Short mmCIF file of C-alpha atoms in Angstrom, two decimals:
data_model
loop_
_atom_site.label_atom_id
_atom_site.label_comp_id
_atom_site.label_asym_id
_atom_site.label_seq_id
_atom_site.Cartn_x
_atom_site.Cartn_y
_atom_site.Cartn_z
CA MET A 1 -10.47 6.11 -29.29
CA ALA A 2 -8.44 7.47 -26.40
CA LYS A 3 -6.83 4.95 -24.10
CA ILE A 4 -8.06 5.06 -20.49
CA SER A 5 -5.40 4.65 -17.82
CA THR A 6 -5.41 4.80 -14.05
CA ARG A 7 -3.38 7.51 -12.34
CA TYR A 8 -2.97 8.51 -8.71
CA ILE A 9 -3.08 12.27 -8.27
CA CYS A 10 -2.21 14.27 -5.15
CA GLN A 11 -5.19 16.38 -4.14
CA ALA A 12 -2.96 19.00 -2.54
CA CYS A 13 -0.55 19.89 -5.34
CA GLY A 14 -1.63 17.88 -8.42
CA TYR A 15 1.39 15.55 -8.58
CA SER A 16 0.62 12.49 -10.70
CA SER A 17 1.97 9.00 -10.13
CA ALA A 18 1.42 5.59 -11.70
CA LYS A 19 1.06 3.95 -8.27
CA TRP A 20 -0.33 4.94 -4.91
CA MET A 21 2.07 6.65 -2.52
CA GLY A 22 1.64 7.39 1.17
CA ARG A 23 3.56 10.66 1.01
CA CYS A 24 3.66 13.06 -1.90
CA PRO A 25 7.26 13.68 -3.05
CA GLU A 26 6.29 17.14 -4.36
CA CYS A 27 4.50 18.76 -1.37
CA SER A 28 5.32 16.18 1.38
CA ALA A 29 1.61 15.75 2.25
CA PHE A 30 0.43 12.42 3.64
CA SER A 31 -2.54 10.37 2.38
CA THR A 32 -3.52 12.81 -0.36
CA PHE A 33 -3.42 10.49 -3.40
CA SER A 34 -6.68 9.43 -5.02
CA GLU A 35 -7.30 7.15 -7.99
CA GLU A 36 -8.55 8.82 -11.17
CA LYS A 37 -9.25 7.65 -14.69
CA VAL A 38 -7.23 9.64 -17.23
CA ALA A 39 -7.66 9.50 -21.01
CA ALA A 40 -4.43 9.66 -22.94
CA PRO A 41 -4.53 12.49 -25.53
CA THR A 42 -4.71 11.46 -29.18
CA LYS A 43 -2.90 13.12 -32.05
CA LYS A 44 -6.09 14.80 -33.19
CA SER A 45 -6.87 16.27 -29.77
CA SER A 46 -3.29 17.44 -29.37
CA PHE A 47 -3.48 19.19 -32.73
CA GLU A 48 -6.79 20.83 -31.84
CA THR A 49 -5.51 22.15 -28.54
CA SER A 50 -2.41 23.59 -30.23
CA ARG A 51 -4.45 25.63 -32.71
CA PRO A 52 -4.62 29.37 -31.97
CA ASN A 53 -7.80 30.38 -30.20
CA SER A 54 -8.69 33.95 -29.41
CA GLY A 55 -11.05 32.90 -26.58
CA ALA A 56 -12.80 35.39 -24.38
CA LEU A 57 -9.78 37.55 -23.62
CA GLY A 58 -9.54 39.07 -27.09
CA SER A 59 -7.13 38.66 -29.97
CA SER A 60 -3.78 37.05 -29.36
CA LYS A 61 -2.00 39.44 -31.74
CA PRO A 62 0.66 41.39 -29.80
CA GLN A 63 -0.01 45.10 -29.29
CA SER A 64 2.09 47.94 -27.97
CA LEU A 65 1.34 49.13 -24.46
CA SER A 66 0.70 52.73 -25.58
CA SER A 67 -1.91 51.59 -28.12
CA VAL A 68 -3.99 49.70 -25.56
CA GLU A 69 -6.96 51.72 -24.37
CA ALA A 70 -7.70 51.38 -20.67
CA GLN A 71 -11.43 50.91 -20.25
CA LYS A 72 -12.91 51.93 -16.92
CA THR A 73 -15.73 49.47 -16.33
CA PRO A 74 -18.25 50.64 -13.73
CA ARG A 75 -18.39 48.37 -10.72
CA LEU A 76 -21.58 46.81 -9.41
CA SER A 77 -22.56 47.57 -5.84
CA THR A 78 -23.70 44.65 -3.68
CA GLY A 79 -25.60 46.88 -1.29
CA MET A 80 -23.24 45.86 1.53
CA SER A 81 -20.67 48.55 2.20
CA GLU A 82 -18.15 46.26 3.89
CA LEU A 83 -18.22 43.72 1.05
CA ASP A 84 -17.78 46.51 -1.52
CA ARG A 85 -14.83 47.84 0.50
CA VAL A 86 -13.00 44.50 0.46
CA LEU A 87 -13.67 44.00 -3.26
CA GLY A 88 -12.08 47.38 -4.01
CA GLY A 89 -15.23 49.46 -4.48
CA GLY A 90 -17.70 46.90 -5.84
CA VAL A 91 -17.94 43.86 -8.08
CA VAL A 92 -16.08 44.00 -11.40
CA PRO A 93 -18.15 42.56 -14.30
CA GLY A 94 -16.55 39.38 -15.63
CA SER A 95 -14.57 38.66 -12.47
CA LEU A 96 -14.32 35.27 -10.75
CA VAL A 97 -14.34 35.56 -6.95
CA LEU A 98 -13.58 32.70 -4.54
CA ILE A 99 -14.72 33.00 -0.91
CA GLY A 100 -13.65 30.52 1.75
CA GLY A 101 -14.13 30.01 5.46
CA ASP A 102 -14.84 27.49 8.18
CA PRO A 103 -18.13 25.55 8.11
CA GLY A 104 -20.97 27.59 9.58
CA ILE A 105 -19.04 30.87 9.48
CA GLY A 106 -21.63 32.54 7.21
CA LYS A 107 -20.37 32.22 3.61
CA SER A 108 -23.72 31.19 2.14
CA THR A 109 -25.59 33.72 4.25
CA LEU A 110 -23.34 36.54 3.06
CA LEU A 111 -23.63 35.59 -0.61
CA ILE A 112 -27.38 35.04 -0.72
CA GLU A 113 -27.93 38.39 0.97
CA ALA A 114 -25.59 40.08 -1.53
CA SER A 115 -27.30 38.26 -4.42
CA VAL A 116 -30.76 39.48 -3.39
CA ARG A 117 -29.63 43.09 -3.04
CA LEU A 118 -27.67 43.09 -6.28
CA ALA A 119 -30.56 41.45 -8.17
CA GLN A 120 -32.96 44.09 -6.90
CA MET A 121 -30.69 46.88 -8.13
CA TYR A 122 -29.57 45.41 -11.48
CA GLY A 123 -32.52 43.27 -12.48
CA SER A 124 -31.39 39.63 -12.24
CA GLY A 125 -29.35 37.18 -10.23
CA LEU A 126 -28.69 33.43 -10.18
CA TYR A 127 -27.88 31.34 -7.09
CA ILE A 128 -26.84 27.74 -7.86
CA SER A 129 -26.55 25.40 -4.89
CA GLY A 130 -24.87 22.03 -5.06
CA GLU A 131 -25.29 21.21 -1.37
CA GLU A 132 -28.91 22.24 -0.70
CA SER A 133 -32.20 21.88 -2.49
CA VAL A 134 -34.14 24.86 -3.78
CA SER A 135 -36.64 24.61 -0.92
CA GLN A 136 -33.82 24.60 1.66
CA VAL A 137 -32.25 27.71 0.14
CA GLY A 138 -35.67 29.40 0.09
CA LEU A 139 -36.24 28.47 3.73
CA ARG A 140 -32.94 30.08 4.70
CA ALA A 141 -33.79 33.20 2.71
CA SER A 142 -37.20 33.49 4.40
CA ARG A 143 -35.58 33.08 7.80
CA LEU A 144 -33.35 36.05 6.97
CA GLY A 145 -36.34 38.06 5.73
CA LEU A 146 -35.16 38.12 2.10
CA GLU A 147 -37.70 38.21 -0.72
CA SER A 148 -37.04 38.91 -4.38
CA ASP A 149 -38.59 37.92 -7.69
CA ASP A 150 -35.38 38.83 -9.53
CA LEU A 151 -33.18 36.21 -7.87
CA LEU A 152 -33.45 32.74 -9.44
CA LEU A 153 -32.53 29.58 -7.53
CA ALA A 154 -31.28 26.28 -8.92
CA ALA A 155 -29.96 23.05 -7.39
CA GLU A 156 -27.39 21.69 -9.82
CA THR A 157 -24.00 19.98 -9.75
CA ASP A 158 -23.52 19.25 -13.45
CA LEU A 159 -21.01 21.70 -14.91
CA ILE A 160 -22.57 21.58 -18.39
CA ASN A 161 -26.03 22.45 -17.02
CA ILE A 162 -24.59 25.26 -14.91
CA GLU A 163 -22.90 26.72 -17.96
CA ASN A 164 -26.16 26.50 -19.95
CA HIS A 165 -28.12 28.25 -17.18
CA ILE A 166 -25.68 31.16 -17.06
CA ARG A 167 -25.57 31.50 -20.87
CA GLU A 168 -29.35 31.47 -21.12
CA LEU A 169 -30.13 33.89 -18.30
CA LYS A 170 -27.03 36.17 -18.41
CA PRO A 171 -27.61 37.37 -14.83
CA ALA A 172 -26.01 40.42 -13.26
CA MET A 173 -24.38 38.08 -10.73
CA ALA A 174 -24.07 34.30 -10.37
CA VAL A 175 -23.16 32.25 -7.28
CA VAL A 176 -21.98 28.63 -7.27
CA ASP A 177 -22.16 27.02 -3.83
CA SER A 178 -19.82 25.23 -3.78
CA ILE A 179 -17.08 24.53 -6.34
CA GLN A 180 -16.21 21.21 -4.63
CA THR A 181 -19.65 19.78 -5.54
CA VAL A 182 -19.45 20.61 -9.26
CA GLN A 183 -18.51 17.80 -11.61
CA HIS A 184 -17.99 17.47 -15.35
CA PRO A 185 -19.84 14.46 -16.80
CA GLY A 186 -16.97 13.77 -19.21
CA LEU A 187 -14.52 13.10 -16.36
CA ASP A 188 -14.57 9.86 -14.39
CA SER A 189 -13.09 11.34 -11.21
CA ALA A 190 -15.24 12.08 -8.17
CA PRO A 191 -16.47 15.59 -7.30
CA GLY A 192 -13.99 17.58 -5.25
CA THR A 193 -10.90 16.01 -6.77
CA ILE A 194 -8.21 18.16 -8.28
CA THR A 195 -9.27 17.32 -11.84
CA GLN A 196 -12.91 18.25 -11.29
CA VAL A 197 -12.14 21.42 -9.34
CA ARG A 198 -9.63 22.64 -11.91
CA GLU A 199 -12.00 21.91 -14.81
CA GLY A 200 -14.91 23.65 -13.09
CA ALA A 201 -12.92 26.75 -12.20
CA THR A 202 -11.42 27.03 -15.68
CA THR A 203 -14.79 26.68 -17.39
CA LEU A 204 -16.48 29.24 -15.14
CA GLN A 205 -13.59 31.67 -15.57
CA ARG A 206 -13.85 31.48 -19.34
CA LEU A 207 -17.63 31.91 -19.10
CA ALA A 208 -17.34 34.95 -16.83
CA LYS A 209 -14.91 36.71 -19.18
CA GLU A 210 -16.99 35.89 -22.25
CA LEU A 211 -20.36 37.09 -20.89
CA SER A 212 -19.01 39.80 -18.49
CA VAL A 213 -20.93 38.14 -15.65
CA PRO A 214 -19.33 38.18 -12.17
CA ILE A 215 -19.34 34.69 -10.68
CA PHE A 216 -18.82 33.93 -6.99
CA LEU A 217 -17.50 30.52 -5.94
CA VAL A 218 -17.78 29.12 -2.43
CA GLY A 219 -14.78 27.03 -1.40
CA HIS A 220 -14.33 24.55 1.41
CA VAL A 221 -11.40 24.73 3.82
CA THR A 222 -9.20 22.04 5.29
CA LYS A 223 -8.69 21.34 8.97
CA GLU A 224 -5.62 23.60 8.86
CA GLY A 225 -7.80 26.51 7.68
CA ASN A 226 -6.52 26.57 4.08
CA LEU A 227 -8.74 26.48 1.03
CA ALA A 228 -9.44 22.90 -0.01
CA GLY A 229 -8.46 21.70 -3.45
CA PRO A 230 -5.42 22.48 -5.55
CA ARG A 231 -3.37 25.60 -5.12
CA ALA A 232 -4.02 26.25 -8.81
CA LEU A 233 -7.61 27.15 -7.90
CA GLU A 234 -6.38 30.33 -6.19
CA HIS A 235 -4.29 31.18 -9.25
CA ILE A 236 -7.22 30.77 -11.64
CA VAL A 237 -9.66 33.10 -9.87
CA ASP A 238 -9.35 36.89 -9.81
CA THR A 239 -10.13 37.46 -6.14
CA VAL A 240 -9.76 35.29 -3.03
CA LEU A 241 -11.74 36.28 0.06
CA GLN A 242 -11.41 34.71 3.50
CA LEU A 243 -14.23 34.93 6.06
CA GLU A 244 -12.89 34.59 9.60
CA GLY A 245 -14.27 34.71 13.12
CA GLU A 246 -15.19 32.56 16.08
CA THR A 247 -18.44 30.65 15.63
CA HIS A 248 -19.57 31.50 19.18
CA THR A 249 -19.17 35.25 18.65
CA GLN A 250 -21.27 37.54 16.48
CA PHE A 251 -18.39 39.26 14.67
CA ARG A 252 -17.05 38.18 11.28
CA VAL A 253 -14.00 39.57 9.50
CA LEU A 254 -13.67 39.43 5.71
CA ARG A 255 -10.15 39.70 4.27
CA ALA A 256 -8.87 39.83 0.71
CA LEU A 257 -5.99 37.40 0.21
CA LYS A 258 -5.79 38.15 -3.51
CA ASN A 259 -7.42 40.88 -5.61
CA ARG A 260 -6.53 41.68 -9.20
CA PHE A 261 -8.86 44.68 -9.23
CA GLY A 262 -8.09 46.28 -5.89
CA SER A 263 -5.96 46.33 -2.79
CA THR A 264 -5.47 43.36 -0.49
CA ASN A 265 -5.04 45.74 2.45
CA GLU A 266 -8.77 46.08 3.04
CA LEU A 267 -10.82 44.48 5.77
CA GLY A 268 -14.56 44.25 6.28
CA VAL A 269 -16.33 43.67 9.60
CA PHE A 270 -19.77 42.11 9.82
CA GLU A 271 -22.09 41.25 12.65
CA MET A 272 -24.09 38.04 12.48
CA THR A 273 -27.66 38.78 13.57
CA GLU A 274 -31.02 37.09 13.20
CA GLY A 275 -31.57 39.13 10.05
CA GLY A 276 -28.30 38.02 8.42
CA MET A 277 -24.89 39.63 8.02
CA GLU A 278 -24.94 43.34 8.77
CA SER A 279 -22.07 45.67 7.91
CA VAL A 280 -20.37 47.31 10.88
CA GLU A 281 -19.53 50.91 10.01
CA ASN A 282 -17.73 51.64 13.30
CA PRO A 283 -16.04 48.40 14.42
CA SER A 284 -13.82 50.10 17.03
CA GLN A 285 -16.79 51.28 19.05
CA LEU A 286 -18.38 47.86 18.78
CA PHE A 287 -15.26 46.04 20.01
CA LEU A 288 -15.02 48.34 23.05
CA SER A 289 -18.72 48.41 23.91
CA GLN A 290 -18.47 45.77 26.68
CA ARG A 291 -15.17 46.86 28.17
CA GLN A 292 -14.87 47.26 31.95
CA GLU A 293 -12.95 50.49 32.31
CA SER A 294 -11.61 50.01 35.87
CA ALA A 295 -10.51 46.38 35.56
CA PRO A 296 -6.81 45.57 36.10
CA GLY A 297 -5.17 43.86 33.14
CA SER A 298 -7.19 45.71 30.49
CA ALA A 299 -5.60 47.97 27.87
CA VAL A 300 -6.77 49.51 24.60
CA ALA A 301 -4.54 49.15 21.54
CA ALA A 302 -4.69 50.97 18.22
CA VAL A 303 -4.05 48.53 15.37
CA VAL A 304 -4.36 48.80 11.61
CA GLU A 305 -5.99 46.03 9.61
CA GLY A 306 -5.45 46.77 5.96
CA ALA A 307 -6.06 50.48 5.58
CA ARG A 308 -8.53 50.74 8.46
CA PRO A 309 -7.50 51.70 12.02
CA LEU A 310 -9.18 49.73 14.79
CA LEU A 311 -9.22 50.03 18.56
CA VAL A 312 -9.28 46.67 20.34
CA GLU A 313 -9.19 45.66 23.98
CA VAL A 314 -6.25 43.56 25.17
CA GLN A 315 -6.89 41.57 28.33
CA ALA A 316 -4.20 39.97 30.49
CA LEU A 317 -4.55 37.74 33.54
CA CYS A 318 -1.55 36.67 35.61
CA ALA A 319 -2.23 34.08 38.31
CA PRO A 320 0.04 31.90 40.49
CA SER A 321 0.97 28.65 38.80
CA TYR A 322 0.77 25.25 40.45
CA PHE A 323 2.58 23.42 37.66
CA ALA A 324 6.27 22.87 37.01
CA ALA A 325 5.91 24.66 33.65
CA PRO A 326 3.61 27.71 33.89
CA ARG A 327 0.95 28.02 31.21
CA ARG A 328 0.92 30.62 28.44
CA VAL A 329 -2.48 30.86 26.73
CA VAL A 330 -2.90 33.39 23.89
CA THR A 331 -6.12 34.12 21.99
CA GLY A 332 -6.26 36.60 19.13
CA ALA A 333 -2.55 37.57 19.16
CA ASP A 334 0.72 36.12 17.91
CA TYR A 335 1.85 33.51 20.44
CA ASN A 336 5.58 33.95 19.76
CA ARG A 337 5.41 37.73 20.07
CA VAL A 338 3.65 37.40 23.42
CA LEU A 339 6.48 35.18 24.67
CA VAL A 340 9.00 37.83 23.59
CA VAL A 341 7.08 40.57 25.41
CA LEU A 342 6.93 38.46 28.60
CA ALA A 343 10.68 37.82 28.43
CA VAL A 344 11.38 41.55 28.01
CA ILE A 345 9.14 42.36 31.00
CA GLU A 346 10.96 39.87 33.21
CA LYS A 347 14.45 40.89 32.08
CA ARG A 348 14.15 44.67 31.68
CA LEU A 349 11.60 45.45 34.39
CA GLY A 350 12.59 42.79 36.93
CA LEU A 351 9.06 41.39 37.35
CA ARG A 352 8.98 37.67 38.10
CA LEU A 353 6.63 35.86 35.72
CA GLY A 354 8.29 32.44 35.81
CA ASP A 355 5.96 31.16 38.54
CA MET A 356 2.76 32.63 37.04
CA ASP A 357 0.25 31.45 34.46
CA VAL A 358 -0.29 34.20 31.87
CA TYR A 359 -3.45 34.47 29.78
CA ILE A 360 -3.70 36.98 26.92
CA ASN A 361 -6.93 37.66 25.03
CA VAL A 362 -7.93 40.13 22.31
CA ALA A 363 -11.62 40.72 23.00
CA GLY A 364 -14.21 40.51 20.25
CA GLY A 365 -12.89 37.44 18.43
CA ILE A 366 -10.58 39.44 16.14
CA LYS A 367 -7.07 38.19 15.36
CA VAL A 368 -4.24 40.73 15.33
CA GLY A 369 -0.81 39.76 14.04
CA GLU A 370 1.02 43.08 13.77
CA PRO A 371 3.76 44.05 16.30
CA ALA A 372 2.04 47.33 17.24
CA LEU A 373 0.10 45.29 19.81
CA ASP A 374 3.24 44.72 21.93
CA LEU A 375 3.03 47.86 24.08
CA ALA A 376 -0.61 47.30 25.02
CA ILE A 377 0.13 43.66 25.91
CA ALA A 378 3.03 44.70 28.15
CA LEU A 379 0.98 47.36 29.96
CA ALA A 380 -1.89 44.92 30.47
CA VAL A 381 0.45 42.27 31.91
CA VAL A 382 2.09 44.70 34.36
CA SER A 383 -1.36 46.00 35.33
CA SER A 384 -2.54 42.47 36.07
CA VAL A 385 0.57 41.56 38.07
CA ARG A 386 0.26 44.68 40.25
CA ASP A 387 -3.56 44.53 40.31
CA THR A 388 -3.65 48.20 39.30
CA PRO A 389 -5.95 49.43 36.51
CA LEU A 390 -4.71 51.63 33.71
CA PRO A 391 -6.40 54.98 32.99
CA LYS A 392 -9.67 54.38 31.16
CA THR A 393 -8.84 57.11 28.61
CA LEU A 394 -5.48 55.58 27.60
CA CYS A 395 -4.76 54.09 24.17
CA ALA A 396 -1.33 52.58 23.40
CA PHE A 397 0.50 51.19 20.42
CA GLY A 398 4.13 50.40 19.63
CA GLU A 399 6.55 47.56 18.95
CA ILE A 400 8.83 46.36 21.77
CA GLY A 401 12.40 45.32 21.00
CA LEU A 402 14.54 42.86 22.90
CA ALA A 403 16.44 45.69 24.58
CA GLY A 404 13.20 47.06 26.01
CA GLU A 405 12.94 49.94 23.53
CA VAL A 406 9.62 50.99 21.99
CA ARG A 407 9.97 51.12 18.22
CA GLY A 408 7.91 53.11 15.78
CA VAL A 409 5.14 51.55 13.68
CA GLY A 410 3.43 52.59 10.48
CA HIS A 411 0.23 54.63 10.17
CA ALA A 412 0.77 56.37 13.52
CA GLU A 413 -1.39 59.29 12.40
CA ARG A 414 -4.34 57.02 11.61
CA ARG A 415 -4.02 55.22 14.92
CA ALA A 416 -3.86 58.39 17.01
CA GLY A 417 -6.67 59.95 14.99
CA GLU A 418 -8.94 56.96 15.60
CA ALA A 419 -8.20 57.13 19.33
CA ALA A 420 -9.02 60.84 19.40
CA ARG A 421 -12.24 60.27 17.44
CA LEU A 422 -13.50 57.78 20.04
CA GLY A 423 -12.74 60.10 22.95
CA PHE A 424 -9.42 58.73 24.28
CA SER A 425 -7.70 61.76 25.77
CA HIS A 426 -4.31 60.03 26.30
CA CYS A 427 -2.25 58.21 23.70
CA CYS A 428 0.97 56.36 24.49
CA LEU A 429 3.05 55.95 21.36
CA PRO A 430 6.70 55.55 20.26
CA ARG A 431 8.87 58.63 20.26
CA ALA A 432 9.95 58.02 16.67
CA GLY A 433 7.80 60.06 14.30
CA VAL A 434 5.79 61.86 16.99
CA GLU A 435 6.74 65.26 15.53
CA ARG A 436 4.46 64.55 12.55
CA LEU A 437 1.42 64.34 14.83
CA GLY A 438 1.47 67.90 16.10
CA HIS A 439 -1.94 68.68 14.60
CA LEU A 440 -3.52 66.08 16.95
CA GLU A 441 -2.31 67.67 20.19
CA ASN A 442 -5.55 69.62 20.55
CA GLU A 443 -7.62 66.42 20.27
CA THR A 444 -5.62 64.04 22.47
CA GLU A 445 -2.58 64.18 24.74
CA LEU A 446 0.34 62.45 23.06
CA ARG A 447 2.81 60.78 25.46
CA ALA A 448 5.86 59.63 23.53
CA VAL A 449 8.04 56.98 25.20
CA SER A 450 11.36 55.51 24.14
CA SER A 451 11.38 52.37 26.31
CA LEU A 452 8.99 50.05 28.07
CA ARG A 453 10.23 51.24 31.46
CA ASP A 454 9.27 54.82 30.55
CA ALA A 455 5.77 53.70 29.62
CA VAL A 456 5.29 51.72 32.84
CA GLU A 457 6.65 54.51 35.04
CA THR A 458 4.33 57.00 33.30
CA TRP A 459 1.03 55.07 33.47
CA LEU A 460 1.72 52.67 36.38
CA PRO A 461 4.07 54.71 38.61
CA ASP A 462 3.84 52.36 41.63
CA ALA A 463 4.42 49.16 39.69
CA LEU A 464 8.23 49.25 39.98
CA ARG A 465 8.50 50.76 43.47
CA GLY A 466 8.18 49.67 47.09
CA ARG A 467 8.61 46.38 48.87
CA ASP A 468 6.69 44.36 46.27
CA ALA A 469 9.02 45.47 43.50
CA GLY A 470 12.01 44.43 45.57
CA ALA A 471 10.44 41.06 46.32
CA ASN A 472 9.94 40.37 42.65
CA ALA A 473 13.30 41.67 41.46
CA ALA A 474 15.63 39.34 39.68
CA PRO A 475 18.10 37.66 42.09
CA HIS A 476 21.58 39.15 42.33
CA ARG A 477 24.10 36.99 44.13
CA SER A 478 26.63 39.03 46.10
CA SER A 479 28.82 38.18 49.08
CA SER A 480 26.50 39.99 51.50
CA GLN A 481 23.32 38.32 50.17
CA SER A 482 24.76 34.84 49.65
CA GLY A 483 25.87 34.47 53.29
CA GLY A 484 29.53 33.86 52.51
CA LYS A 485 30.68 30.32 51.85
CA ASN A 486 27.42 28.69 52.91
CA GLY A 487 25.38 30.61 50.33
CA GLY A 488 22.78 31.79 52.85
CA PHE A 489 21.93 28.31 54.17
CA GLY A 490 24.38 27.97 57.06
CA PRO A 491 23.55 27.90 60.78
CA GLU A 492 23.94 31.68 61.04
CA ASN A 493 21.12 32.10 58.51
CA SER A 494 18.68 29.63 60.05
CA SER A 495 14.96 30.23 60.59
CA LYS A 496 15.52 31.43 64.17
CA SER A 497 17.37 34.48 62.92
CA GLY A 498 14.47 35.34 60.60
CA ALA A 499 16.66 35.66 57.51
CA SER A 500 14.41 33.44 55.41
CA LYS A 501 11.34 35.56 56.02
CA GLY A 502 10.79 38.08 53.26
CA SER A 503 14.03 37.15 51.53
CA PRO A 504 14.37 38.99 48.23
CA ARG A 505 15.96 35.91 46.67
CA PHE A 506 12.65 34.01 46.59
CA SER A 507 9.05 34.68 45.57
CA ASP A 508 6.22 34.99 48.10
CA ARG A 509 5.11 31.41 47.48
CA GLN A 510 8.63 30.06 48.02
CA ASN A 511 9.04 32.12 51.21
CA ALA A 512 5.79 30.70 52.56
CA GLN A 513 6.97 27.15 51.89
CA LEU A 514 10.31 27.78 53.62
CA GLU A 515 8.58 29.30 56.64
CA ALA A 516 6.25 26.30 56.94
CA GLU A 517 9.19 23.89 56.80
CA ASN A 518 11.09 25.85 59.48
CA ILE A 519 8.09 25.82 61.80
CA ALA A 520 7.79 22.05 61.37
CA VAL A 521 11.48 21.60 62.20
CA GLU A 522 11.17 23.76 65.39
CA GLN A 523 8.26 21.65 66.65
CA PHE A 524 10.33 18.44 66.56
CA GLU A 525 13.57 19.87 68.02
CA PRO A 526 14.45 18.20 71.38
CA GLU A 527 14.51 20.46 74.43
CA MET A 528 17.96 20.94 76.02
#
């Protein structure tokens, strides 16, 4: 009989210890150890596990690469074009797919809708829920208007029973919602622990390969947004999908973080409606549908998510700050890149942003991390500062360097082509590589720029001119401006001479404060 011992296992990385520890020495995570009962392996079990086993992946006899025949297995369509796109063209039979996302984002809704459509096309489907009863799943399906006699429902958390159901029915597709609720009766650890999750994923992977049944697993996420459970779970499965989006918006974005049967550079866009998750065939038009064309601080950027070009609206709002440290609020873009763009604007263009709160938002709830968004952010910020709208037919993309140059980005042809397809007659893009886009000159006007100043002078010609530009220019201390030895604060530069009014060395708010102080001093001066 195997000896039962108590071990403390880190739920983040799987590190095992004989005693409880507050911090894991392997992954440096705090409060992740849980107590589990572990059976020490006997000599007989060790011998049995060391015996050769062909398993479901075929014979273990080595073969030459040229003798292996590549079999092209037809993929199964889910009936949802965006989901098929992310999976690489459809579901591969025998694959194990893990989908994660925040609570309430729509994971179960997406999978039950895909299960119904796939069951109607291929004859059978199995949806196993470990968090809801069969009546609750049926109520959700009826709310979405889904009806099918081919999809079977089951409420089960026992791993042995789940395996028996799949072996008996051999469905065209099986869904387990969720993997954190599945437990093996032979293990004493609680559901959701690293031992249970690893055992469940390994068993279902072996079952999927053996029966050629695609199995979808729903995974929970942590408060940091990562998939809960051990990192080994992502290594076991064939495909890892991440469903993203703001819960208060109707758009959802599905990304492939790992895909053994396709590219990870694909992205699917869905719209959450009363009838479920609907595929968005033209996401660019949907993101720009509510845009106010004549609003200052609004710019359209051409970005590429995976292999798909998208047009998104970048909004900027610059307002006077009443705090010692002005606020920088960024939604949907890389916070650090926005800070770099603001520093380049202040240094290379001479616009004072140190006394302003800056708010940047990518409309539609989408998150963009590529540097091609820099040029649109810069144009939107300058437009907001000068309260001057950009042309409504302008689309911009390009990376901004620290010297103020506009650098080239990849997939320029796709970006410009998407802008031309949606009717944008002007496209501001980096000068590098523009000669390869000559065939698009008849569809849109290509304006190549080499620096940020060129882009601003082209589309906002009055932003860097006039008295306002001089008032916001960076201070330059010279002998004439500093007032000699007194630095501009001596008696000859007092308020009576009017030197403090409209001084280029201060912002408008600072000039107003100085003028108010001078008036107060004049009122209390004794009469001679």
